[in-house]
Amino acid sequence: MKNERWTEPVEVNLDANGKSMIDGPFEALRLLTEGWPKTGGLSFVRARSACRAAVDGRKSPEEARKCFTDAVSEMQKTPH
């Protein structure tokens, strides 16, 4: 499931790294674990869990996408 892609990529704008297009749960999980500016908050925890589950085949990639977009929204509203 590592190479599974979303039907539509998610644009992420992290201040330090600029804009990125995230294509699927594996990429999202890598960003959440290695490059996320604030590791905390309910949406972050849900997104990390959902992306892990999607990579393992326990959730659909689209379920993970929804959780990831929630985390992106939460991160963009919160000052880093």
Tab-separated table of C-alpha atoms in Angstrom:
chain	number	residue	atom	x	y	z
A	1	MET	CA	0.000	0.000	0.000
A	2	LYS	CA	3.069	2.292	0.211
A	3	ASN	CA	2.532	3.659	-3.323
A	4	GLU	CA	-1.205	4.289	-2.992
A	5	ARG	CA	-2.219	7.736	-4.280
A	6	TRP	CA	-5.111	10.035	-3.461
A	7	THR	CA	-7.596	11.054	-6.128
A	8	GLU	CA	-6.466	14.654	-5.572
A	9	PRO	CA	-3.181	15.824	-3.985
A	10	VAL	CA	-3.197	18.049	-0.904
A	11	GLU	CA	-1.287	21.335	-0.991
A	12	VAL	CA	0.664	22.041	2.173
A	13	ASN	CA	2.374	25.337	2.876
A	14	LEU	CA	4.941	24.975	5.642
A	15	ASP	CA	6.662	28.279	6.326
A	16	ALA	CA	10.208	26.906	6.333
A	17	ASN	CA	9.841	24.636	3.301
A	18	GLY	CA	7.352	26.508	1.124
A	19	LYS	CA	4.498	24.756	-0.679
A	20	SER	CA	4.421	20.998	-1.220
A	21	MET	CA	1.948	18.756	-2.999
A	22	ILE	CA	1.296	15.586	-1.020
A	23	ASP	CA	0.025	12.754	-3.228
A	24	GLY	CA	-0.819	9.972	-0.791
A	25	PRO	CA	-0.768	8.583	2.743
A	26	PHE	CA	2.874	7.461	2.670
A	27	GLU	CA	4.090	10.955	1.754
A	28	ALA	CA	1.717	12.476	4.302
A	29	LEU	CA	2.951	10.159	7.043
A	30	ARG	CA	6.558	11.035	6.264
A	31	LEU	CA	5.745	14.751	6.473
A	32	LEU	CA	3.778	14.303	9.696
A	33	THR	CA	6.626	12.388	11.365
A	34	GLU	CA	9.646	14.225	9.960
A	35	GLY	CA	8.667	17.750	9.010
A	36	TRP	CA	5.550	18.853	10.809
A	37	PRO	CA	6.074	22.154	12.666
A	38	LYS	CA	3.844	21.312	15.641
A	39	THR	CA	3.462	17.691	16.682
A	40	GLY	CA	0.337	17.857	18.742
A	41	GLY	CA	-3.333	18.527	18.500
A	42	LEU	CA	-6.193	16.193	17.833
A	43	SER	CA	-6.159	16.560	14.043
A	44	PHE	CA	-2.418	15.848	13.893
A	45	VAL	CA	-2.783	12.679	15.969
A	46	ARG	CA	-5.766	11.485	13.929
A	47	ALA	CA	-3.975	12.187	10.620
A	48	ARG	CA	-0.821	10.359	11.681
A	49	SER	CA	-2.856	7.377	12.834
A	50	ALA	CA	-5.047	7.323	9.697
A	51	CYS	CA	-2.058	7.586	7.364
A	52	ARG	CA	-0.308	4.712	9.161
A	53	ALA	CA	-3.478	2.655	8.856
A	54	ALA	CA	-3.795	3.471	5.145
A	55	VAL	CA	-0.165	2.515	4.496
A	56	ASP	CA	-0.830	-0.785	6.323
A	57	GLY	CA	-4.066	-1.366	4.383
A	58	ARG	CA	-6.365	-0.976	7.390
A	59	LYS	CA	-8.010	2.255	6.143
A	60	SER	CA	-8.713	3.609	2.704
A	61	PRO	CA	-6.354	6.249	1.335
A	62	GLU	CA	-9.288	8.671	1.064
A	63	GLU	CA	-10.085	8.297	4.777
A	64	ALA	CA	-6.462	9.193	5.492
A	65	ARG	CA	-6.680	12.143	3.079
A	66	LYS	CA	-9.641	13.585	4.976
A	67	CYS	CA	-7.769	13.345	8.283
A	68	PHE	CA	-4.639	14.819	6.709
A	69	THR	CA	-6.526	17.799	5.264
A	70	ASP	CA	-8.000	18.417	8.732
A	71	ALA	CA	-4.472	18.443	10.183
A	72	VAL	CA	-3.278	20.829	7.465
A	73	SER	CA	-6.164	23.190	8.238
A	74	GLU	CA	-5.422	23.014	11.976
A	75	MET	CA	-1.709	23.656	11.409
A	76	GLN	CA	-2.345	26.656	9.171
A	77	LYS	CA	-4.659	28.264	11.753
A	78	THR	CA	-2.165	27.821	14.602
A	79	PRO	CA	0.883	30.084	14.949
A	80	HIS	CA	4.120	28.032	14.929
